[in-house]
PDB file of C-alpha atoms in Angstrom:
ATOM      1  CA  UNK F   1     -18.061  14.379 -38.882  1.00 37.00           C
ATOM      2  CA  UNK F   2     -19.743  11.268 -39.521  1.00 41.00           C
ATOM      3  CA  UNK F   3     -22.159   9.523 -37.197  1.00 43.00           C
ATOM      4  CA  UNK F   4     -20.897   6.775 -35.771  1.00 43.00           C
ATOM      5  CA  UNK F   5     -23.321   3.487 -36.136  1.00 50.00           C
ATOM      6  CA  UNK F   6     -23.813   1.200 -33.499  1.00 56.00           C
ATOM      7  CA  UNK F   7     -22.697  -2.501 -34.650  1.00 62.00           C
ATOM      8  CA  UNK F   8     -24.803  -5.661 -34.825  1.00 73.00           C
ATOM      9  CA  UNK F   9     -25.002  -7.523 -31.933  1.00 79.00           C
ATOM     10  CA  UNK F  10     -24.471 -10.230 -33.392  1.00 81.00           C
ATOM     11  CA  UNK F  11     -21.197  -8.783 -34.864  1.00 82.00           C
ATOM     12  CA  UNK F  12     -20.543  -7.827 -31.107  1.00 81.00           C
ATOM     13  CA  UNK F  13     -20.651 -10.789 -29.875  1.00 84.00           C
ATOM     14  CA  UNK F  14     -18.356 -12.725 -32.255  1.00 86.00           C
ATOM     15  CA  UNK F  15     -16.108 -10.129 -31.715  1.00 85.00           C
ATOM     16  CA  UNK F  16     -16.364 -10.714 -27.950  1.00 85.00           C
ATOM     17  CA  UNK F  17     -16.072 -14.532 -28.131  1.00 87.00           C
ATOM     18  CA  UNK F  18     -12.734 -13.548 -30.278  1.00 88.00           C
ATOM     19  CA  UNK F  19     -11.522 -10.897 -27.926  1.00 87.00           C
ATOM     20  CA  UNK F  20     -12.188 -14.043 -25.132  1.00 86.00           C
ATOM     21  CA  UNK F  21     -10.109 -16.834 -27.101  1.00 89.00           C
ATOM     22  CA  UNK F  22      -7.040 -14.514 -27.668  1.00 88.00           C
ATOM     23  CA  UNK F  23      -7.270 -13.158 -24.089  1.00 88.00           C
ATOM     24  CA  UNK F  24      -6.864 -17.444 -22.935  1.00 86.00           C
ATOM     25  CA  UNK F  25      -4.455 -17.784 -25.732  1.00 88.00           C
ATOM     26  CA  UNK F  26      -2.119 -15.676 -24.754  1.00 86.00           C
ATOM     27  CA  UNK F  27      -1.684 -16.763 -21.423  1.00 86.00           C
ATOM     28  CA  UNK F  28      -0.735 -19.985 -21.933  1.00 85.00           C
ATOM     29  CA  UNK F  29       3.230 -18.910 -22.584  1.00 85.00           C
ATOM     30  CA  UNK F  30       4.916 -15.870 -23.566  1.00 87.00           C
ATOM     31  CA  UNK F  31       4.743 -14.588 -27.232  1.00 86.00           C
ATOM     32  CA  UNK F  32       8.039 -14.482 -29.113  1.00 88.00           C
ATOM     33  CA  UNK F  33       7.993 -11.744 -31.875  1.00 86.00           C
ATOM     34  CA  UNK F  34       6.013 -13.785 -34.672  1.00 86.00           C
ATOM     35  CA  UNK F  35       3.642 -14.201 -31.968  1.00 88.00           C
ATOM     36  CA  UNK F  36       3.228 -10.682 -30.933  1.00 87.00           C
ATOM     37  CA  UNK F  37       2.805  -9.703 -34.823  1.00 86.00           C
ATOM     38  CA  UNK F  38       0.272 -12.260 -35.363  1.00 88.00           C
ATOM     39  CA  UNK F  39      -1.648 -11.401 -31.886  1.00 88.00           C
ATOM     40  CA  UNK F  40      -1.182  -7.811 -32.817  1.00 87.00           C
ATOM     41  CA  UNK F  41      -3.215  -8.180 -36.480  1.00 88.00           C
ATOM     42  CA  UNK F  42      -5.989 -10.538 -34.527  1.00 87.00           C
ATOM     43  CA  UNK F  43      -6.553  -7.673 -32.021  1.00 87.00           C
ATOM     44  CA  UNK F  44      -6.536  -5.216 -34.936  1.00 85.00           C
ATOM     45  CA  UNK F  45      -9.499  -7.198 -36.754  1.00 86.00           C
ATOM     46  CA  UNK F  46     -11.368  -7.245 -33.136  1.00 84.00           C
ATOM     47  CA  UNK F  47     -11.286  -3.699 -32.492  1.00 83.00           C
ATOM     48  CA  UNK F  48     -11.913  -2.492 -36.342  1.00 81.00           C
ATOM     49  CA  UNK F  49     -15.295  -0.983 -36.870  1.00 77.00           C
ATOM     50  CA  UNK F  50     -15.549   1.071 -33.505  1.00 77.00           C
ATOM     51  CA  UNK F  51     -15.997  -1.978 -31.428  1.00 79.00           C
ATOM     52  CA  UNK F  52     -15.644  -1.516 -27.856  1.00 78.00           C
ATOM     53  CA  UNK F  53     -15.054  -4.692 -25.242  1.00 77.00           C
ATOM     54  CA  UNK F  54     -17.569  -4.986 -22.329  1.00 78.00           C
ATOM     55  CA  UNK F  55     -14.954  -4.311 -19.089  1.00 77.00           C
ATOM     56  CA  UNK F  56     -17.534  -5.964 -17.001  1.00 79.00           C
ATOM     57  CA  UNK F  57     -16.815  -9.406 -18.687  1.00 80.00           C
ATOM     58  CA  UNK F  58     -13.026  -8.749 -18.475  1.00 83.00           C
ATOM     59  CA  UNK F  59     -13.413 -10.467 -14.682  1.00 82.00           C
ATOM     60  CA  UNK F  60     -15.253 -13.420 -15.978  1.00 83.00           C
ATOM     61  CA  UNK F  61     -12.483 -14.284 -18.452  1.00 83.00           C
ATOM     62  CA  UNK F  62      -9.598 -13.228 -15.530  1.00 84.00           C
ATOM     63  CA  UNK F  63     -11.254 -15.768 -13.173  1.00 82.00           C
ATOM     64  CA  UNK F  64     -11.918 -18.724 -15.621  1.00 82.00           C
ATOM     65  CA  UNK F  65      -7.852 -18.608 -16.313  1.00 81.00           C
ATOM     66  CA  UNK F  66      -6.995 -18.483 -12.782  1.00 79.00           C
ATOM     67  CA  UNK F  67      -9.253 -21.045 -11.881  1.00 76.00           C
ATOM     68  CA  UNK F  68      -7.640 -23.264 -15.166  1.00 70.00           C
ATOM     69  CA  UNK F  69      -4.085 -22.578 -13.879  1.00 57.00           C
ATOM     70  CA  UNK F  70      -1.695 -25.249 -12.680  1.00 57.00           C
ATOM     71  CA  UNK F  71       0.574 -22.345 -11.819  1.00 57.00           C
ATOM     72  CA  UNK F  72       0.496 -19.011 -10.553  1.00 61.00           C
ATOM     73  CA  UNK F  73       2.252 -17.688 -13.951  1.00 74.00           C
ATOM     74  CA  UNK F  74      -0.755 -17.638 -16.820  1.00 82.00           C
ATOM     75  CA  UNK F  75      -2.039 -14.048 -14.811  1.00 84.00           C
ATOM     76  CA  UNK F  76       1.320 -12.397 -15.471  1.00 85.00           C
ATOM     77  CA  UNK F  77       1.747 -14.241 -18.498  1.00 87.00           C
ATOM     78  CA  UNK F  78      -1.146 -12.581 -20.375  1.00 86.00           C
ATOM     79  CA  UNK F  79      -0.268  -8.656 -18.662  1.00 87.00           C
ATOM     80  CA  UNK F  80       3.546  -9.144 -19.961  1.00 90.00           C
ATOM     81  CA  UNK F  81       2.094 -10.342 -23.209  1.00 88.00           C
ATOM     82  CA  UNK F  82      -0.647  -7.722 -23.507  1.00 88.00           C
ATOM     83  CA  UNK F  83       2.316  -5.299 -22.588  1.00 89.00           C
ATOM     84  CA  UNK F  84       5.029  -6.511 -25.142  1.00 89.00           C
ATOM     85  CA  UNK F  85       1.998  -5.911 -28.323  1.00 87.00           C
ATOM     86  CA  UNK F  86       1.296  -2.594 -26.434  1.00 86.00           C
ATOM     87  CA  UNK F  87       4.719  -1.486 -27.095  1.00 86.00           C
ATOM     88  CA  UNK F  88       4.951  -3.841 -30.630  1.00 84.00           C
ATOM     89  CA  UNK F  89       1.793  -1.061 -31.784  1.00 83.00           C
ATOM     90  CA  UNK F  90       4.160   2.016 -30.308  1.00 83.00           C
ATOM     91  CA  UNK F  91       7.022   0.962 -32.006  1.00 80.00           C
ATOM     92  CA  UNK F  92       5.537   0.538 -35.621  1.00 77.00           C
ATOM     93  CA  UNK F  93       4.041   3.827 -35.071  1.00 73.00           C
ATOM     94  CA  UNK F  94       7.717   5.627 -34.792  1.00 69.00           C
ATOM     95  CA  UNK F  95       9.241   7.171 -38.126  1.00 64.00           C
ATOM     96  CA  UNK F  96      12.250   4.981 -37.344  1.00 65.00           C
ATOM     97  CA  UNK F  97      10.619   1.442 -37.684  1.00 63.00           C
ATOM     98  CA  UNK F  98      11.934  -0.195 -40.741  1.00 59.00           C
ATOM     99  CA  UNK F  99       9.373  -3.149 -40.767  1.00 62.00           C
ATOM    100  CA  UNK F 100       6.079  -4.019 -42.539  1.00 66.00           C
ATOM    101  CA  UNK F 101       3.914  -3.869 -40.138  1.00 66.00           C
ATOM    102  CA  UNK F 102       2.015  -0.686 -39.580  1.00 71.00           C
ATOM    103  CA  UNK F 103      -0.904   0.249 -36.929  1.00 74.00           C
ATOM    104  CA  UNK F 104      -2.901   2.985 -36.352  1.00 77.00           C
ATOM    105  CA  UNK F 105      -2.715   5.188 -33.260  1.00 81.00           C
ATOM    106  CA  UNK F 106      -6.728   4.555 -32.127  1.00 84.00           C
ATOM    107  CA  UNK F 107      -5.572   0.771 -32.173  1.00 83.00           C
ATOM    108  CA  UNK F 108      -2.811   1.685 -29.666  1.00 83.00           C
ATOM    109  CA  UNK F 109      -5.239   3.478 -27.582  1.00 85.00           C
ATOM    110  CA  UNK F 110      -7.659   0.251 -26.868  1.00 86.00           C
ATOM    111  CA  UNK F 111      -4.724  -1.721 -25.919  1.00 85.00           C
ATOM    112  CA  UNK F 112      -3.823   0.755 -23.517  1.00 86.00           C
ATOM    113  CA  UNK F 113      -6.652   1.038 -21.925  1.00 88.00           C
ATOM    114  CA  UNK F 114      -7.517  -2.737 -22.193  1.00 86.00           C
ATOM    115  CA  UNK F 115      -3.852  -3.197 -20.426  1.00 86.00           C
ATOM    116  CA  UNK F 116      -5.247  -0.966 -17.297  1.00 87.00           C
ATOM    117  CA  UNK F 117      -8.828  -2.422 -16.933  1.00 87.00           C
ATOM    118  CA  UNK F 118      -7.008  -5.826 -17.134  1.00 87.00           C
ATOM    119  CA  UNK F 119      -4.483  -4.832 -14.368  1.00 86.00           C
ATOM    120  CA  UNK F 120      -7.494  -3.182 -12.243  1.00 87.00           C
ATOM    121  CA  UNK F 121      -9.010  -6.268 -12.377  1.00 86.00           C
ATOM    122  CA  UNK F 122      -6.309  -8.585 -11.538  1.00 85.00           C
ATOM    123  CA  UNK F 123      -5.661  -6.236  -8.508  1.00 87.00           C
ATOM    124  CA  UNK F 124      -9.150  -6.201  -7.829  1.00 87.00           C
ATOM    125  CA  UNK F 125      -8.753 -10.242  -7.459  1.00 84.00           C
ATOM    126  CA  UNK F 126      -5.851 -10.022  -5.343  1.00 84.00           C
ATOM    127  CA  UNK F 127      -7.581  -7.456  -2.544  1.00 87.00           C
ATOM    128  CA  UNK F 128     -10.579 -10.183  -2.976  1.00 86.00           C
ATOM    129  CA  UNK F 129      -8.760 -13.172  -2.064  1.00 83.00           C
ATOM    130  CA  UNK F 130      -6.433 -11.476   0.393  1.00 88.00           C
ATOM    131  CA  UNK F 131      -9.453 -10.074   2.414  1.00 89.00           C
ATOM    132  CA  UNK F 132     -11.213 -13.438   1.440  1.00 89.00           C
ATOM    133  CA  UNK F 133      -7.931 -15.080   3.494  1.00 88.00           C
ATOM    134  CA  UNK F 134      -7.855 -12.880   6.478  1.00 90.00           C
ATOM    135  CA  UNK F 135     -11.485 -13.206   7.055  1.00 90.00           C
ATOM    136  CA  UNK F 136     -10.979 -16.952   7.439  1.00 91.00           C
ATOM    137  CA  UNK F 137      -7.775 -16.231   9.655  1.00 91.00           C
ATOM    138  CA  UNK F 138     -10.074 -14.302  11.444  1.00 91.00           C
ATOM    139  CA  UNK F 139     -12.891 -16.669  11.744  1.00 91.00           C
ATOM    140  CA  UNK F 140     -10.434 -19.267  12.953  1.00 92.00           C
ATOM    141  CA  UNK F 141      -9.386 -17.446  16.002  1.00 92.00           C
ATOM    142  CA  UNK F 142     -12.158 -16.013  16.829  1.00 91.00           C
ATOM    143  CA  UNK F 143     -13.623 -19.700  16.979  1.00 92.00           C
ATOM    144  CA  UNK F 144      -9.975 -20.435  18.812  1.00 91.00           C
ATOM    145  CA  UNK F 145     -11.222 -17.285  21.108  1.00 91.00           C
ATOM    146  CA  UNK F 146     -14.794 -18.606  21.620  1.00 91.00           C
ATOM    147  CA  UNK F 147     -13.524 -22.015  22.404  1.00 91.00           C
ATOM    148  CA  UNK F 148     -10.772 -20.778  25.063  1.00 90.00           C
ATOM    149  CA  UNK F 149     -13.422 -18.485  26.739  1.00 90.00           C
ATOM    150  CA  UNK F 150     -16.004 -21.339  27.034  1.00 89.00           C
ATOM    151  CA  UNK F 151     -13.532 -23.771  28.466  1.00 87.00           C
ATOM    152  CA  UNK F 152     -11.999 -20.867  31.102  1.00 86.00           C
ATOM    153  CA  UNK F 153     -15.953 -19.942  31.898  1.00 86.00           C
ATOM    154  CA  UNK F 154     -16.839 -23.893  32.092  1.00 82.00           C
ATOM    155  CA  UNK F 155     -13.515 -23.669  34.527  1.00 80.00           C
ATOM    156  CA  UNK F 156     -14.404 -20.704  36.218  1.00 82.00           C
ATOM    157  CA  UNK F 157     -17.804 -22.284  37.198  1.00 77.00           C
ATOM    158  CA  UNK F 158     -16.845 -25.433  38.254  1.00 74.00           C
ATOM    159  CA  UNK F 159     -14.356 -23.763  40.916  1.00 76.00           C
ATOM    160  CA  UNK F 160     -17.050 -21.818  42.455  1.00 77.00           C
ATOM    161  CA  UNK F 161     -19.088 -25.291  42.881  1.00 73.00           C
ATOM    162  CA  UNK F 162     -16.011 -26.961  44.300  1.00 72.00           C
ATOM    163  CA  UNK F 163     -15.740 -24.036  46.513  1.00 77.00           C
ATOM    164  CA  UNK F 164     -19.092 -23.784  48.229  1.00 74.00           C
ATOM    165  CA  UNK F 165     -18.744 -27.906  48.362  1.00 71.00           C
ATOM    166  CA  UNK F 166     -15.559 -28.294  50.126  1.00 73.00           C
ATOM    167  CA  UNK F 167     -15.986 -24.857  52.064  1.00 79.00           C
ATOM    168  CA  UNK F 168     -19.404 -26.537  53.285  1.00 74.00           C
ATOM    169  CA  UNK F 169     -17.921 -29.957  53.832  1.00 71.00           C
ATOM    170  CA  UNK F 170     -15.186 -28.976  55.795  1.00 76.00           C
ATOM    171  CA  UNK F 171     -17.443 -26.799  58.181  1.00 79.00           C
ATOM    172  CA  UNK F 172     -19.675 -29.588  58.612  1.00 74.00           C
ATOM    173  CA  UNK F 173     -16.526 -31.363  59.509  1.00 73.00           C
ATOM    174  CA  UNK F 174     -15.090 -28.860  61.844  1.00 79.00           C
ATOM    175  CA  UNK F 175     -18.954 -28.518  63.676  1.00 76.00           C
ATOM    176  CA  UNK F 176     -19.541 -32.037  64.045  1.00 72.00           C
ATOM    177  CA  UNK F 177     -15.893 -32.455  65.809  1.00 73.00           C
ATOM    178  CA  UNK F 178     -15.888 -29.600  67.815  1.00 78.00           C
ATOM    179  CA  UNK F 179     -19.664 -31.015  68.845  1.00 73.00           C
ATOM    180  CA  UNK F 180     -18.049 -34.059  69.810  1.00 71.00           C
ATOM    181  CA  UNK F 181     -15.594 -32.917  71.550  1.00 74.00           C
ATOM    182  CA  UNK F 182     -18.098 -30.934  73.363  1.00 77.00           C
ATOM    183  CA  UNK F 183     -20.057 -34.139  74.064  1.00 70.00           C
ATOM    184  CA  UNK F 184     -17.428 -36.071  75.366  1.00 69.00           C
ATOM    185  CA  UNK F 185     -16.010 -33.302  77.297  1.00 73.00           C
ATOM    186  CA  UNK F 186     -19.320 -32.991  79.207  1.00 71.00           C
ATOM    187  CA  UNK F 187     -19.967 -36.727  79.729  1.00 65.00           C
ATOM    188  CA  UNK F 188     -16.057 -37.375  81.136  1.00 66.00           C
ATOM    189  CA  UNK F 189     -16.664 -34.288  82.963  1.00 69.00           C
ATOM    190  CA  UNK F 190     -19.756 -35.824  85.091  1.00 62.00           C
ATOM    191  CA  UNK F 191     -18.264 -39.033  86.402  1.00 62.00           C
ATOM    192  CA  UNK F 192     -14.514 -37.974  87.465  1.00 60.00           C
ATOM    193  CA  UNK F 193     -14.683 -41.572  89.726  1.00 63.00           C
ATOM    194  CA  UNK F 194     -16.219 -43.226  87.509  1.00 64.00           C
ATOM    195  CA  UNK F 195     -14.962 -47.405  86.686  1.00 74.00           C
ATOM    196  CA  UNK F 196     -11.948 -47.509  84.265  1.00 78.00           C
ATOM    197  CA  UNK F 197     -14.165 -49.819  82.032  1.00 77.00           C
ATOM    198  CA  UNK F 198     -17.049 -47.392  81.749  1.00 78.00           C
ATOM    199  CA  UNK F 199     -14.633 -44.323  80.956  1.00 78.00           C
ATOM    200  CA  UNK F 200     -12.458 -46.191  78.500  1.00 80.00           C
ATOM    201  CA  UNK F 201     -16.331 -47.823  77.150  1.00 82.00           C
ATOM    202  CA  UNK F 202     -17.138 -44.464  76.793  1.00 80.00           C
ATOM    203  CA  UNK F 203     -13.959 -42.668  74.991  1.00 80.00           C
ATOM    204  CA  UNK F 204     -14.053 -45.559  72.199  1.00 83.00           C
ATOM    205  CA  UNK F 205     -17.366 -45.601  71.915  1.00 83.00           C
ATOM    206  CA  UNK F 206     -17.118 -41.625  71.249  1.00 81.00           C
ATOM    207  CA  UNK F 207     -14.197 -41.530  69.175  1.00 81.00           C
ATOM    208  CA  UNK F 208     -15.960 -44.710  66.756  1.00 84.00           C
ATOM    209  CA  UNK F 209     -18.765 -42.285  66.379  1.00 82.00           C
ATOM    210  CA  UNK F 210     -16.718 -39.211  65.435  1.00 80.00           C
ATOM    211  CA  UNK F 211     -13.781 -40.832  63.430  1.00 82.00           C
ATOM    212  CA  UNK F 212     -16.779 -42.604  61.268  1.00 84.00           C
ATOM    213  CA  UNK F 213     -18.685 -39.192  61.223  1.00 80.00           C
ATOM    214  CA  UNK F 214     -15.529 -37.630  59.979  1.00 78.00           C
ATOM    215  CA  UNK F 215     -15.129 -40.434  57.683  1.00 80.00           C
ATOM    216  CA  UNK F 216     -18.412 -40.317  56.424  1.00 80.00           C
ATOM    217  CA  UNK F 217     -18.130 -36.467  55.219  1.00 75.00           C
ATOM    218  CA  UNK F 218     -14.598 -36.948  53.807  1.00 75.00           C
ATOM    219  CA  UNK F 219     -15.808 -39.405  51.595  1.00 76.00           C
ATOM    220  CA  UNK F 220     -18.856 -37.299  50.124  1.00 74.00           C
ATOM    221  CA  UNK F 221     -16.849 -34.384  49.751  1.00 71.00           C
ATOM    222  CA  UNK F 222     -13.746 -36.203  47.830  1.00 70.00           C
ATOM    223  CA  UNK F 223     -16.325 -37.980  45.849  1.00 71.00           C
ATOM    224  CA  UNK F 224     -18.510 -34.548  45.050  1.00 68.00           C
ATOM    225  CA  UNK F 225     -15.049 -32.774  43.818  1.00 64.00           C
ATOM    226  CA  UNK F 226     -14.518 -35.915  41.730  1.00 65.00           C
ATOM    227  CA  UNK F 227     -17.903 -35.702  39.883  1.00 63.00           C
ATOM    228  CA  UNK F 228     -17.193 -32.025  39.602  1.00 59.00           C
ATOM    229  CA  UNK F 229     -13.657 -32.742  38.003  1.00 58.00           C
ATOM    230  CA  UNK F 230     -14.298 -35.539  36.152  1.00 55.00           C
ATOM    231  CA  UNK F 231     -16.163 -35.385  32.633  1.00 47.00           C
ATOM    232  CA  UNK F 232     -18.261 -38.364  32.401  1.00 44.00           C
ATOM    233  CA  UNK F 233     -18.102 -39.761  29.363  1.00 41.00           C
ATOM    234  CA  UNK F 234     -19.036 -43.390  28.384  1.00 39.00           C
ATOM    235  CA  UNK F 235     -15.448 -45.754  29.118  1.00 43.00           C
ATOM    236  CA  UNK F 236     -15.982 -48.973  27.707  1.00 43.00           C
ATOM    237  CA  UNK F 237     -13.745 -51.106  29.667  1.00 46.00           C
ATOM    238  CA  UNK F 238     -13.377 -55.090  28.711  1.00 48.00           C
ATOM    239  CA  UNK F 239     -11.348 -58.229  29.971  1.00 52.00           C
ATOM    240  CA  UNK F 240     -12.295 -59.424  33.336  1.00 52.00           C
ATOM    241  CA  UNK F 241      -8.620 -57.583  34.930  1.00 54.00           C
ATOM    242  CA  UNK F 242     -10.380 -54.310  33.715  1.00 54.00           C
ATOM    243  CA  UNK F 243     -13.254 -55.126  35.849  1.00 56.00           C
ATOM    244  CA  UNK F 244     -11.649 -56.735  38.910  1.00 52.00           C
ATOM    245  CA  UNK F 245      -9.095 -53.713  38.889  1.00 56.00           C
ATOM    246  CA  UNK F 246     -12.732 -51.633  38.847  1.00 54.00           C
ATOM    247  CA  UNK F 247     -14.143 -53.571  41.598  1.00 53.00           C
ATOM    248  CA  UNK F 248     -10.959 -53.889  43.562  1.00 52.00           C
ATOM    249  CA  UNK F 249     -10.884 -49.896  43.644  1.00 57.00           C
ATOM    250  CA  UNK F 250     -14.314 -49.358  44.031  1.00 56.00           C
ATOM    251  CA  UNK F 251     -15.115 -52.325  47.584  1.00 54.00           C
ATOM    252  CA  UNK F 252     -11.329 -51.514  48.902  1.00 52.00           C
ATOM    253  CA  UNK F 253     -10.424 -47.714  48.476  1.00 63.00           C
ATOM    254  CA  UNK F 254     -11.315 -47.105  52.207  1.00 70.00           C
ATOM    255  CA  UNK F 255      -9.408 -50.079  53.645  1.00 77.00           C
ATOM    256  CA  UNK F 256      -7.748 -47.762  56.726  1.00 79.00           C
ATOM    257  CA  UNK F 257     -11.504 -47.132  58.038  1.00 81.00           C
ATOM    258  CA  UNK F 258     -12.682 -50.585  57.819  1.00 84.00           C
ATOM    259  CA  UNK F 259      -9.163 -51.286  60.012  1.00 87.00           C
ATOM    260  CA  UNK F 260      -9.622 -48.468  61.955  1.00 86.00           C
ATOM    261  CA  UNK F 261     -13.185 -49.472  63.051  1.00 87.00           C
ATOM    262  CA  UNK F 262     -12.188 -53.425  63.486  1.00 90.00           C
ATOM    263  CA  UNK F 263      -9.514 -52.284  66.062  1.00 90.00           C
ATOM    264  CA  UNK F 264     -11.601 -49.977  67.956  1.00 87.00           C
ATOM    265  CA  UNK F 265     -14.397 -52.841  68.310  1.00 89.00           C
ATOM    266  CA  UNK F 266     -11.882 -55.213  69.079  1.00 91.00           C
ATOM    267  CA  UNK F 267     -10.512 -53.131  71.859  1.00 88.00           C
ATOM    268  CA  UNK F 268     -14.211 -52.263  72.790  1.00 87.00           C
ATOM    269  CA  UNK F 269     -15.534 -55.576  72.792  1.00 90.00           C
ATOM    270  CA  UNK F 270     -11.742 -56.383  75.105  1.00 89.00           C
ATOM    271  CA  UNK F 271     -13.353 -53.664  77.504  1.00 84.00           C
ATOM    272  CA  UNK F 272     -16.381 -54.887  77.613  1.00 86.00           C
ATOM    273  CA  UNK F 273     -15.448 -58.957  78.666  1.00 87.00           C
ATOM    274  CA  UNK F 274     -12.988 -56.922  81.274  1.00 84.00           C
ATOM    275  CA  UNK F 275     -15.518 -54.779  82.682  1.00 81.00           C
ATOM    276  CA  UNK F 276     -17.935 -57.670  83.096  1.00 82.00           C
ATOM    277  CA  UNK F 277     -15.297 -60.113  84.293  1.00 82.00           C
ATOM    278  CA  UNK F 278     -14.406 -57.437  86.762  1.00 78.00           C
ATOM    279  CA  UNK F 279     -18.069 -57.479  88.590  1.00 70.00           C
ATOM    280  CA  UNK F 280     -18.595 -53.737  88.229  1.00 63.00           C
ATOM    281  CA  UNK F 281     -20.795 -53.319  85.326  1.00 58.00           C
ATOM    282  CA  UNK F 282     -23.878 -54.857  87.944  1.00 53.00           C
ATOM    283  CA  UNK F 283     -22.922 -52.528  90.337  1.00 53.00           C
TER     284      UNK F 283
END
């Protein structure tokens, strides 16, 4: 048996660059049956001489045509086509073929395995961009994931705050009442004969002090909660309705304890200019 010399490389690679041209070719549309014959005698020439195609630039040449597709049909275009002169070579090798052309069996044997290494690659693309695609479906939710679990922690934290703020407020509320009403207990409690005008001096004076206590610590808790709740973000608000609304809001949002307190000093001050009327605040 004779040894087998290596070709050229030069020789190789025109071969190569030929191999690559029919390969792009042929995927363009599908080969009627002067097409197959004539694609058939071109891959004849290319594999003559013991030439052997590099499978490692079989991918190369898979990718450039997928990436020049309009369609998803040039892929499967070029396997049917590779397939149909696959079984063009069988058939002219059978003792019934009555045509011309003729092809020998080794030449059969590179298109079959150049058929499989071109369908392991193409499958090799799919997996790719499949796993490519789920990775990014991944990536997405976990993002969606990291995004929800921020927010709920950002939540989570902001409710403890609130907590210890309005659990604290409303003790201080409770404690400063219950003081009061300790207070005034113990000061009604000492003068049971005491003038009308001094006990009713001394109620409204104790109940302005408490209601504007109580006042006072609703007001910093509701406002606390609100800077808790409340993203601040920069609100550019024009037109001078904007800002009256703004400043209407902001002097006249506690408009019962400004009435509240100018009816208690009203009937204070009335208990006063009766009690000294009367004669018995000198006494």
């Amino acid at each position: 048996m004779s040894e087998i010399k290596p070709l050229d490389e030069k020789i190789v690679q025109a071969k190569s660059d030929k191999l690559e041209k029919v390969l792009h070719r042929i995927s363009v549309a599908f080969l009627d049956e002067s097409g197959i014959q004539r694609t058939a005698k071109e891959l004849e020439d290319i594999y003559s001489d013991e030439y052997r195609q590099m499978y490692s630039a079989l991918y190369p040449i898979l990718r450039d045509i997928r990436e020049d597709q309009t369609d998803d049909g040039r892929i499967d275009c070029l396997l049917q086509n590779i397939e149909a002169i696959r079984f063009h070579i069988r058939d002219t090798m059978s003792p019934e073929y009555q045509g011309n052309a003729h092809y020998e069996e080794w030449l059969y044997g590179r298109l079959l395995k150049l058929s499989d290494h071109l369908s392991l690659e193409v499958q090799r693309m799919v997996d790719r961009e499949n796993l490519i695609s789920e990775l990014e479906e991944t990536k997405n939710i976990a993002n969606t994931l990291d995004r929800k679990v921020r927010a709920t922690r950002n939540k989570i934290a902001r409710l403890q705050t609130e907590s210890v703020v309005i659990l604290g407020v409303f003790a201080t509320i409770v404690i400063a009442f219950s003081g009061g009403v300790t207070i005034l207990g113990a000061a009604l409690g000492e003068m049971p004969e005491a003038d009308p005008y001094k006990l009713t001096f001394t109620v409204l004076l104790c109940s302005i002090v408490l209601f504007n206590i109580a006042a006072y610590l609703m007001e910093r808790m509701v406002k606390m909660v609100s800077n808790l709740n409340e993203s601040r973000s920069s609100q550019n608000q024009e037109g001078w309705k904007a800002r009256f609304k703004a400043f209407f809001r902001r002097k006249f949002q506690y408009w019962h304890v400004i009435l509240f307190n100018v009816l208690m000093f009203t009937i204070l001050l009335i208990d006063i200019w009766l009690w000294v009327n009367s004669g018995s605040i000198i006494t």
